[in-house]
Short mmCIF file of C-alpha atoms in Angstrom, two decimals:
data_model
loop_
_atom_site.label_atom_id
_atom_site.label_comp_id
_atom_site.label_asym_id
_atom_site.label_seq_id
_atom_site.Cartn_x
_atom_site.Cartn_y
_atom_site.Cartn_z
CA MET A 1 137.09 62.11 87.74
CA ALA A 2 136.34 58.14 87.98
CA SER A 3 137.07 59.26 91.78
CA LEU A 4 133.45 61.61 91.58
CA LEU A 5 130.93 58.68 91.10
CA PRO A 6 131.09 57.08 93.87
CA GLN A 7 131.17 60.23 96.24
CA PRO A 8 128.65 61.59 95.15
CA GLU A 9 127.90 63.59 98.84
CA LEU A 10 131.31 65.94 98.54
CA GLU A 11 130.85 67.67 95.70
CA PRO A 12 126.75 69.02 95.77
CA SER A 13 126.88 68.84 91.41
CA PRO A 14 128.69 67.27 90.01
CA ASP A 15 128.81 68.29 86.79
CA VAL A 16 130.21 71.77 88.32
CA SER A 17 133.52 69.78 89.09
CA PRO A 18 135.31 69.33 87.23
CA GLU A 19 135.91 72.73 85.59
CA PHE A 20 135.77 73.20 90.12
CA ARG A 21 138.56 70.96 90.09
CA ARG A 22 141.01 73.07 87.48
CA LYS A 23 139.93 76.51 89.33
CA LYS A 24 141.04 75.22 91.83
CA ARG A 25 144.57 73.52 90.25
CA ARG A 26 144.74 76.56 88.68
CA LYS A 27 145.00 79.11 92.62
CA THR A 28 148.09 76.32 93.28
CA GLU A 29 150.30 75.66 90.25
CA GLU A 30 151.16 77.07 87.70
CA LYS A 31 149.59 75.51 84.09
CA PRO A 32 152.89 74.71 82.62
CA ALA A 33 154.93 76.75 80.05
CA TYR A 34 154.67 74.64 76.12
CA TYR A 35 150.72 75.37 77.04
CA HIS A 36 151.01 79.75 77.32
CA ARG A 37 153.28 79.09 74.11
CA MET A 38 151.42 77.37 72.44
CA GLN A 39 147.90 78.20 72.84
CA GLY A 40 149.38 81.26 73.56
CA ASN A 41 149.26 83.08 69.89
CA GLN A 42 146.41 81.14 68.72
CA ARG A 43 143.93 82.97 71.37
CA MET A 44 146.01 86.73 70.38
CA ASN A 45 145.21 85.80 67.02
CA ARG A 46 141.94 85.17 67.05
CA TRP A 47 141.08 88.61 67.54
CA ARG A 48 142.31 89.88 64.77
CA THR A 49 139.29 87.10 62.93
CA GLY A 50 137.31 88.70 61.23
CA ARG A 51 134.86 87.03 62.58
CA GLU A 52 135.62 87.24 66.52
CA GLN A 53 134.77 90.94 65.36
CA GLN A 54 131.75 90.20 63.88
CA ILE A 55 130.36 87.93 67.31
CA TYR A 56 131.47 90.86 69.21
CA SER A 57 129.56 93.99 66.74
CA SER A 58 126.86 91.67 67.10
CA LYS A 59 127.09 90.81 71.27
CA LEU A 60 127.71 94.99 72.04
CA ILE A 61 124.41 95.81 69.66
CA GLU A 62 122.18 93.67 71.67
CA ALA A 63 123.89 94.38 74.81
CA LEU A 64 123.38 97.95 74.54
CA ARG A 65 119.61 98.31 72.60
CA ARG A 66 119.09 95.98 76.17
CA HIS A 67 120.40 98.77 77.59
CA SER A 68 119.39 102.47 76.63
CA PRO A 69 115.47 101.14 75.92
CA ARG A 70 115.55 100.89 79.98
CA THR A 71 117.10 104.74 80.36
CA SER A 72 116.25 106.29 77.78
CA SER A 73 117.29 109.92 79.05
CA SER A 74 121.13 109.08 79.11
CA ALA A 75 122.79 106.69 76.88
CA ASN A 76 125.33 108.13 78.81
CA GLY A 77 129.36 107.60 77.19
CA ASN A 78 130.80 105.77 80.63
CA ASP A 79 128.05 103.50 79.88
CA VAL A 80 128.20 102.60 77.24
CA ARG A 81 132.24 101.77 77.33
CA ASN A 82 131.60 99.87 80.35
CA THR A 83 129.16 98.01 78.11
CA ALA A 84 132.47 97.42 75.31
CA TYR A 85 134.34 96.11 77.99
CA ARG A 86 132.01 94.38 79.95
CA VAL A 87 131.40 92.30 76.36
CA LEU A 88 134.95 92.88 74.94
CA ALA A 89 135.93 90.65 78.71
CA VAL A 90 133.16 87.80 77.70
CA SER A 91 134.79 87.53 74.86
CA ALA A 92 137.74 86.09 75.96
CA LYS A 93 135.54 83.37 77.66
CA GLY A 94 137.47 83.04 80.55
CA THR A 95 141.07 82.41 79.50
CA THR A 96 142.77 85.28 80.35
CA ARG A 97 143.02 86.80 83.81
CA TRP A 98 142.52 90.33 82.13
CA SER A 99 139.01 89.75 81.37
CA ARG A 100 138.35 87.87 84.48
CA ALA A 101 139.28 90.99 86.10
CA ILE A 102 137.32 92.99 84.25
CA LEU A 103 133.93 91.25 85.24
CA ILE A 104 135.14 90.63 88.51
CA SER A 105 135.42 94.46 89.10
CA ARG A 106 131.70 94.77 87.78
CA LEU A 107 130.21 93.07 90.06
CA SER A 108 132.48 94.13 93.05
CA ALA A 109 131.46 97.89 91.91
CA LYS A 110 127.56 96.57 91.71
CA VAL A 111 127.88 94.62 95.31
CA ARG A 112 129.55 98.52 96.53
CA LYS A 113 127.13 100.21 94.97
CA HIS A 114 124.53 99.01 96.53
CA LYS A 115 126.41 99.04 99.38
CA LYS A 116 126.57 102.37 99.63
CA SER A 117 130.19 101.75 102.05
CA LYS A 118 132.31 104.69 100.72
CA VAL A 119 135.56 103.69 102.76
CA ILE A 120 137.11 101.29 101.17
CA SER A 121 138.56 101.62 98.15
CA ALA A 122 139.23 106.03 100.35
CA ASN A 123 141.72 103.70 102.09
CA ARG A 124 142.79 101.93 99.00
CA LYS A 125 144.03 105.08 97.54
CA SER A 126 145.18 106.61 100.26
CA ARG A 127 148.35 104.55 100.85
CA LYS A 128 152.01 105.65 100.60
CA PRO A 129 153.61 102.86 99.46
CA ALA A 130 157.59 105.11 100.09
CA SER A 131 156.67 106.20 103.89
CA ASN A 132 160.14 104.79 104.87
CA ARG A 133 161.98 105.94 102.59
CA GLU A 134 164.88 103.80 102.09
CA LYS A 135 165.33 105.66 98.56
CA ARG A 136 165.77 102.60 97.02
CA LYS A 137 164.89 103.16 93.34
CA LEU A 138 163.80 100.29 90.92
CA PRO A 139 165.49 99.84 88.22
CA VAL A 140 164.15 100.99 84.71
CA VAL A 141 163.06 98.63 83.70
CA GLU A 142 161.33 96.85 86.28
CA ARG A 143 158.73 100.12 87.36
CA LYS A 144 157.58 99.97 83.85
CA LEU A 145 156.98 96.82 84.04
CA MET A 146 154.94 97.55 87.01
CA ALA A 147 153.18 100.74 85.05
CA LEU A 148 152.40 97.78 82.53
CA GLY A 149 150.92 95.41 85.18
CA ARG A 150 148.64 98.61 86.28
CA LEU A 151 147.85 99.59 82.89
CA VAL A 152 145.91 95.58 82.10
CA PRO A 153 143.53 95.27 83.97
CA GLY A 154 143.96 93.03 86.68
CA CYS A 155 147.64 92.65 86.65
CA GLN A 156 149.73 93.82 88.99
CA LYS A 157 151.17 91.85 90.70
CA ILE A 158 151.47 88.46 88.21
CA SER A 159 154.69 86.76 87.05
CA PHE A 160 156.60 88.57 84.06
CA SER A 161 156.04 85.71 81.82
CA ASN A 162 152.57 85.81 83.07
CA LEU A 163 152.37 89.39 81.95
CA LEU A 164 154.02 88.77 78.58
CA GLU A 165 150.83 86.71 77.46
CA GLU A 166 148.44 89.26 79.60
CA THR A 167 149.96 92.45 77.81
CA SER A 168 149.79 90.70 74.21
CA ASP A 169 146.36 89.28 74.63
CA TYR A 170 144.80 91.97 76.33
CA ILE A 171 147.14 95.00 73.17
CA ALA A 172 145.27 92.37 70.51
CA ALA A 173 142.08 92.68 72.29
CA LEU A 174 141.92 96.24 72.08
CA GLU A 175 142.92 96.94 69.10
CA MET A 176 140.16 93.89 67.70
CA GLN A 177 138.16 96.32 69.63
CA VAL A 178 138.52 99.70 68.22
CA ARG A 179 137.56 98.40 64.80
CA ALA A 180 134.63 96.71 65.75
CA MET A 181 133.51 100.51 67.66
CA THR A 182 134.38 101.80 65.05
CA ALA A 183 132.78 100.23 62.35
CA ILE A 184 129.40 100.21 64.21
CA THR A 185 130.05 103.78 64.58
CA GLY A 186 130.33 104.48 60.71
CA PHE A 187 127.29 102.20 60.06
CA LEU A 188 125.26 104.25 63.13
CA ALA A 189 126.10 107.29 61.70
CA VAL A 190 125.02 106.58 57.91
CA ALA A 191 122.02 105.35 59.54
CA ASN A 192 121.46 108.00 61.10
CA ASP A 193 122.23 110.27 58.64
CA GLY A 194 119.89 108.04 56.28
CA GLY A 195 117.20 108.77 58.29
CA ALA A 196 118.17 112.52 59.62
CA GLN A 197 116.75 113.66 55.86
CA PRO A 198 114.11 113.22 54.03
CA PRO A 199 115.00 113.29 50.43
CA ALA A 200 113.59 117.57 49.99
CA ASP A 201 116.93 118.39 49.15
CA ARG A 202 116.30 116.34 45.43
CA LEU A 203 113.11 117.86 45.26
CA GLY A 204 114.59 121.07 45.59
CA SER A 205 116.28 120.73 42.28
CA ASN A 206 113.85 119.73 40.63
CA ALA A 207 111.48 122.35 41.19
CA ASN A 208 114.67 124.68 40.28
CA SER A 209 115.24 122.40 37.16
CA MET B 1 155.15 97.77 105.65
CA SER B 2 153.88 96.88 102.59
CA SER B 3 157.99 98.20 101.00
CA ARG B 4 159.04 95.99 103.67
CA ARG B 5 157.09 92.51 102.57
CA SER B 6 158.18 93.91 98.46
CA ARG B 7 161.57 93.48 99.16
CA SER B 8 161.53 89.81 101.30
CA ARG B 9 159.92 89.00 97.85
CA GLN B 10 162.22 90.29 95.34
CA SER B 11 164.80 87.80 96.32
CA SER B 12 163.07 84.91 96.04
CA GLY B 13 161.43 84.85 92.22
CA SER B 14 161.51 87.72 91.13
CA ARG B 15 164.76 87.89 90.11
CA ILE B 16 163.92 88.63 86.23
CA THR B 17 167.12 87.48 84.15
CA ASP B 18 168.09 89.19 81.00
CA ASP B 19 167.08 85.50 78.62
CA GLN B 20 163.86 86.81 79.54
CA ILE B 21 163.48 90.28 79.35
CA ILE B 22 164.85 89.52 75.56
CA ASP B 23 162.04 87.49 75.19
CA LEU B 24 159.42 90.17 76.90
CA VAL B 25 160.77 92.91 74.75
CA SER B 26 161.07 91.21 71.12
CA LYS B 27 157.24 90.29 71.88
CA LEU B 28 155.80 93.40 72.69
CA GLN B 29 157.86 94.64 69.95
CA GLN B 30 156.18 92.83 67.56
CA LEU B 31 152.39 93.97 68.51
CA ILE B 32 153.33 97.98 68.94
CA PRO B 33 152.74 99.21 64.97
CA GLU B 34 155.91 102.24 65.84
CA LEU B 35 157.67 99.67 66.43
CA ARG B 36 157.23 96.50 64.60
CA GLY B 37 160.04 98.17 61.37
CA ARG B 38 162.21 98.80 63.84
CA ARG B 39 165.52 96.32 64.24
CA SER B 40 165.22 94.81 67.88
CA ASP B 41 168.81 95.26 68.44
CA LYS B 42 168.95 99.07 68.59
CA VAL B 43 165.42 99.79 70.87
CA SER B 44 166.23 99.36 74.68
CA ALA B 45 163.78 97.59 76.47
CA SER B 46 162.63 100.23 78.83
CA LYS B 47 161.64 102.14 75.42
CA VAL B 48 160.19 99.12 74.19
CA LEU B 49 157.48 99.07 77.69
CA GLN B 50 156.97 102.57 77.18
CA GLU B 51 155.40 102.38 73.85
CA THR B 52 153.78 99.52 75.51
CA CYS B 53 152.29 101.75 78.09
CA ASN B 54 151.61 105.01 76.11
CA TYR B 55 149.75 102.50 72.75
CA ILE B 56 147.18 100.60 75.84
CA ARG B 57 146.91 104.34 76.71
CA ASN B 58 146.34 105.78 73.10
CA LEU B 59 143.71 102.41 72.80
CA HIS B 60 141.74 103.28 76.15
CA ARG B 61 141.49 106.77 74.49
CA GLN B 62 139.73 105.84 71.35
CA VAL B 63 138.11 103.67 73.21
CA ASP B 64 136.09 106.62 74.83
CA GLY B 65 135.89 108.53 72.37
CA LEU B 66 134.05 105.37 70.44
CA SER B 67 131.87 104.96 73.41
CA ASP B 68 131.39 108.15 73.82
CA ARG B 69 130.34 108.98 70.27
CA LEU B 70 128.34 105.82 70.72
CA SER B 71 125.81 107.17 73.25
CA GLN B 72 125.14 110.67 71.09
CA LEU B 73 123.83 108.50 68.23
CA LEU B 74 122.50 105.81 70.95
CA ALA B 75 120.13 108.86 72.04
CA SER B 76 119.32 110.13 68.07
CA THR B 77 119.05 106.31 66.48
CA ASP B 78 116.46 104.89 69.23
CA THR B 79 113.15 105.11 67.90
CA ASP B 80 113.28 102.54 64.65
CA SER B 81 113.65 98.59 65.16
CA ASP B 82 114.26 97.96 61.55
CA GLN B 83 116.90 100.47 61.22
CA ALA B 84 118.53 98.10 64.05
CA ALA B 85 117.91 95.03 61.52
CA ILE B 86 119.79 97.15 59.44
CA ILE B 87 122.59 97.14 60.98
CA ARG B 88 122.44 93.90 61.38
CA SER B 89 122.28 93.10 58.08
CA LEU B 90 125.08 95.13 57.32
CA LEU B 91 127.07 93.87 59.74
CA MET B 92 126.40 89.88 59.24
CA GLU B 93 128.17 90.69 55.85
#
């Protein structure tokens, strides 16, 4: 980091450069194993704290309230789901691969929508993996590992131990997401019922008695 | 073409050792509520992986259902701003 200061013209934004160098290092070499194991459990357990759930709930509500006045006609279920995943990925603060993959895929989906290019996704889906008929059946465990890698976003071709990390973090995050959304739904349902039914029942019962 | 590439890649590093499999299985087993009670030597690796995939799919389905329900609720609560304040105050217990 000291070498950055005498050469300011190489890196135009010196305050971004430490993260920049960290990102470059991540591409070339893996992080050491102890780093993963030490921080893995801590990272996973943060999804279990009530505080994280509150943070996520408030962020989600903010995001939903920002979206719905714009599209007053449709509070679409798909839009809500994408917003929920996006807020979840943001809450991960870029530490995990699946969160980065979610955010990147949202960005590229927006770009694709603007450009209106349909060719890319069609090509990717029509590619056949077993076109040569080699009859090489992978062992069962490896096949299931690949299936697992396909389920966790952005984890199709990563190493074994990384997949384990990502899976455990992803599962913990998903559980928190379900808890938070259940709580929000419960509150909204109560608020809806409380607002929609004025105390006419009480008046009716009073009049009867 | 892709199968040829994957074959060459498999020889280098992705030979998964048995220790790694045992490690993965024990760790995943702690996460999945179904398999937590069982003893680790009775559950096979493929079963753990299968249950993990099923569990993640289940969670996805729950999120989808919840988001549909949320969108319906949001469509009917759009009006009041003090309702939002109530919700926020309830959440910030």
